[in-house]
Amino acid sequence: MKWARLFATMVAAAAFAGAAQDVSNAAEVAPVDVQFTDDGVTVSLTGMAGNPEEGANVFKNRKLGNCLACHANKAMSKELFHGNVGPELDGVADRYSVPELRAIVTDSKKGLNPDTVMPGFYSLNVGVHVAEQFQGKTILSAQQVEDVVAYLATLKE
Ligand code: HEC
């Protein structure tokens, strides 16, 4: 499994070199203030519902979530470069509730597995292999996280 980890780290480093979000909007929950409970993150990071179509875009866009680098799902079978470092996300909404999905995307180390190679997308603790431009910033904005969560919630079998 070592090569998979190395590959994932390389993918993550390359993938996120182009994007960084300033943490600035006062109406949003700040990354350090996100409350993780046993049920996940129960409060929307923006106070609003996400948009699943925008979320699909964040999911496949290499400069945004680039989730496809590690995760396949049938709804995206026409997109190039499906990774299989992470599990397929078909039916993920049957396996997890929306608060759980929000916790996983916000900070997978808290929401899923402390040792995961999956980046925390709305966390200031993104890991050691992170370019300087990300220090003090999150990979996705609160709105983009909500949009991705809304998209994941459509993946039912
Ligand atoms: C660098 C690779 C990588 C990237 C990029 C990545 N993930 Fe993951 N993801 C993983 C791995 C590996 C797991 C399995 C959990 C573990 O590590 O134990 C996972 C697990 C998950 C799970 C739980 C799936 C299940 O069936 O248990 C969800 C949901 C998820 N990822 C969503 C996303 C979303 C949404 C994005 C993009 C915003 C994303 N991931 C980006 C590697 C990645």
Short mmCIF file of N, CA, C and O and ligand atoms in Angstrom, two decimals, residues 8 12 16 59 65-67 70-71 85-89 92 95-96 101 104-105 112-113 116-119 121 140 148 152, ligand 1:
data_model
loop_
_atom_site.label_atom_id
_atom_site.label_comp_id
_atom_site.label_asym_id
_atom_site.label_seq_id
_atom_site.Cartn_x
_atom_site.Cartn_y
_atom_site.Cartn_z
N ALA A 8 -0.92 9.09 -3.87
CA ALA A 8 -2.00 9.98 -3.44
C ALA A 8 -1.45 11.31 -2.98
O ALA A 8 -2.01 12.37 -3.26
N ALA A 12 -2.31 14.79 -4.65
CA ALA A 12 -2.86 15.88 -3.85
C ALA A 12 -2.00 17.13 -3.99
O ALA A 12 -2.52 18.23 -4.20
N PHE A 16 -3.61 20.46 -5.99
CA PHE A 16 -4.06 21.64 -5.26
C PHE A 16 -3.09 22.80 -5.38
O PHE A 16 -3.24 23.80 -4.72
N PHE A 59 -16.37 18.79 -7.77
CA PHE A 59 -15.93 17.41 -7.65
C PHE A 59 -14.93 17.04 -8.75
O PHE A 59 -13.93 16.39 -8.50
N GLY A 65 -12.04 20.66 -6.08
CA GLY A 65 -12.00 19.48 -5.22
C GLY A 65 -11.09 18.39 -5.76
O GLY A 65 -10.42 17.70 -5.03
N ASN A 66 -11.11 18.25 -7.10
CA ASN A 66 -10.34 17.18 -7.74
C ASN A 66 -10.58 15.83 -7.08
O ASN A 66 -9.67 15.02 -6.96
N CYS A 67 -11.79 15.62 -6.65
CA CYS A 67 -12.15 14.36 -5.99
C CYS A 67 -11.94 13.19 -6.94
O CYS A 67 -11.59 12.08 -6.50
N CYS A 70 -9.00 10.68 -6.99
CA CYS A 70 -8.95 9.53 -6.08
C CYS A 70 -10.24 8.70 -6.06
O CYS A 70 -10.22 7.57 -5.58
N HIS A 71 -11.37 9.28 -6.50
CA HIS A 71 -12.65 8.58 -6.39
C HIS A 71 -13.36 8.50 -7.73
O HIS A 71 -13.52 9.51 -8.40
N VAL A 85 -7.62 5.50 -5.56
CA VAL A 85 -6.98 5.54 -4.25
C VAL A 85 -8.05 5.47 -3.16
O VAL A 85 -7.90 4.80 -2.15
N GLY A 86 -9.15 6.18 -3.37
CA GLY A 86 -10.28 6.16 -2.44
C GLY A 86 -11.38 5.26 -2.97
O GLY A 86 -11.35 4.85 -4.14
N PRO A 87 -12.35 4.92 -2.12
CA PRO A 87 -13.44 4.04 -2.55
C PRO A 87 -14.35 4.70 -3.59
O PRO A 87 -14.43 5.92 -3.66
N GLU A 88 -15.02 3.88 -4.40
CA GLU A 88 -16.03 4.41 -5.32
C GLU A 88 -17.13 5.07 -4.50
O GLU A 88 -17.50 4.59 -3.43
N LEU A 89 -17.65 6.15 -5.05
CA LEU A 89 -18.64 6.90 -4.26
C LEU A 89 -20.08 6.61 -4.69
O LEU A 89 -21.01 7.28 -4.23
N VAL A 92 -22.93 6.52 -1.99
CA VAL A 92 -22.34 7.04 -0.74
C VAL A 92 -23.41 7.69 0.15
O VAL A 92 -23.30 7.68 1.38
N ARG A 95 -24.86 5.34 2.52
CA ARG A 95 -23.97 4.91 3.61
C ARG A 95 -23.80 5.97 4.67
O ARG A 95 -23.52 5.66 5.82
N TYR A 96 -23.90 7.25 4.26
CA TYR A 96 -23.65 8.35 5.20
C TYR A 96 -24.78 9.37 5.14
O TYR A 96 -25.33 9.64 4.07
N LEU A 101 -21.38 13.32 5.73
CA LEU A 101 -20.68 13.68 4.49
C LEU A 101 -19.99 15.04 4.66
O LEU A 101 -18.86 15.23 4.22
N ILE A 104 -16.86 14.54 6.59
CA ILE A 104 -15.80 13.88 5.80
C ILE A 104 -15.13 14.88 4.87
O ILE A 104 -13.91 14.93 4.76
N VAL A 105 -15.93 15.71 4.19
CA VAL A 105 -15.34 16.65 3.23
C VAL A 105 -14.63 17.79 3.97
O VAL A 105 -13.56 18.23 3.56
N LEU A 112 -13.57 10.87 9.45
CA LEU A 112 -13.52 9.54 8.86
C LEU A 112 -12.43 8.69 9.50
O LEU A 112 -12.69 7.67 10.08
N ASN A 113 -11.19 9.14 9.36
CA ASN A 113 -10.07 8.29 9.71
C ASN A 113 -8.85 9.19 9.91
O ASN A 113 -8.45 9.89 8.99
N THR A 116 -6.09 9.04 7.20
CA THR A 116 -6.43 9.03 5.78
C THR A 116 -5.51 9.93 4.96
O THR A 116 -5.01 10.94 5.47
N VAL A 117 -5.32 9.56 3.70
CA VAL A 117 -4.57 10.42 2.78
C VAL A 117 -5.48 11.47 2.15
O VAL A 117 -5.02 12.35 1.45
N MET A 118 -6.77 11.33 2.38
CA MET A 118 -7.69 12.32 1.80
C MET A 118 -7.47 13.68 2.47
O MET A 118 -7.41 13.77 3.69
N PRO A 119 -7.33 14.74 1.67
CA PRO A 119 -7.12 16.07 2.27
C PRO A 119 -8.34 16.55 3.05
O PRO A 119 -9.46 16.15 2.76
N PHE A 121 -10.72 19.45 3.33
CA PHE A 121 -10.99 20.51 2.35
C PHE A 121 -11.39 21.84 2.98
O PHE A 121 -11.34 22.87 2.33
N LEU A 140 -11.01 24.38 -0.22
CA LEU A 140 -12.31 24.80 -0.76
C LEU A 140 -12.91 25.87 0.15
O LEU A 140 -12.60 25.94 1.34
N VAL A 148 -20.45 20.50 -2.77
CA VAL A 148 -19.99 19.11 -2.94
C VAL A 148 -20.83 18.17 -2.10
O VAL A 148 -21.20 17.07 -2.55
N LEU A 152 -22.86 14.97 -3.34
CA LEU A 152 -22.71 13.61 -2.78
C LEU A 152 -24.06 13.06 -2.34
O LEU A 152 -24.32 11.86 -2.47
C1 HEC B 1 -5.70 12.11 -2.33
C2 HEC B 1 -6.85 11.24 -2.56
C3 HEC B 1 -8.25 11.74 -2.22
C4 HEC B 1 -8.86 12.89 -2.65
C5 HEC B 1 -8.30 14.01 -3.53
C6 HEC B 1 -10.21 12.83 -2.13
N1 HEC B 1 -10.39 11.69 -1.40
FE1 HEC B 1 -12.12 11.11 -0.49
N2 HEC B 1 -11.18 9.46 0.27
C7 HEC B 1 -9.88 9.10 -0.01
C8 HEC B 1 -9.58 7.84 0.68
C9 HEC B 1 -8.25 7.08 0.63
C10 HEC B 1 -10.76 7.47 1.37
C11 HEC B 1 -10.99 6.23 2.23
C12 HEC B 1 -10.94 6.61 3.65
C13 HEC B 1 -9.66 6.25 4.34
O1 HEC B 1 -8.60 6.77 3.95
O2 HEC B 1 -9.71 5.47 5.27
C14 HEC B 1 -11.76 8.51 1.08
C15 HEC B 1 -13.06 8.48 1.54
C16 HEC B 1 -14.06 9.36 1.15
C17 HEC B 1 -15.46 9.25 1.50
C18 HEC B 1 -16.08 8.11 2.32
C19 HEC B 1 -16.41 7.03 1.32
C20 HEC B 1 -16.86 5.72 1.91
O3 HEC B 1 -17.54 4.98 1.20
O4 HEC B 1 -16.52 5.43 3.07
C21 HEC B 1 -16.12 10.30 0.91
C22 HEC B 1 -17.59 10.63 0.99
C23 HEC B 1 -15.11 11.08 0.20
N3 HEC B 1 -13.87 10.46 0.36
C24 HEC B 1 -15.39 12.20 -0.54
C25 HEC B 1 -14.43 12.96 -1.20
C26 HEC B 1 -14.72 14.20 -1.88
C27 HEC B 1 -16.09 14.82 -2.02
C28 HEC B 1 -13.53 14.67 -2.38
C29 HEC B 1 -13.27 15.96 -3.10
C30 HEC B 1 -13.77 17.19 -2.48
C31 HEC B 1 -12.50 13.69 -2.02
N4 HEC B 1 -13.09 12.68 -1.31
C32 HEC B 1 -11.16 13.79 -2.36
C33 HEC B 1 -8.98 9.77 -0.81
C34 HEC B 1 -9.22 10.99 -1.42
#
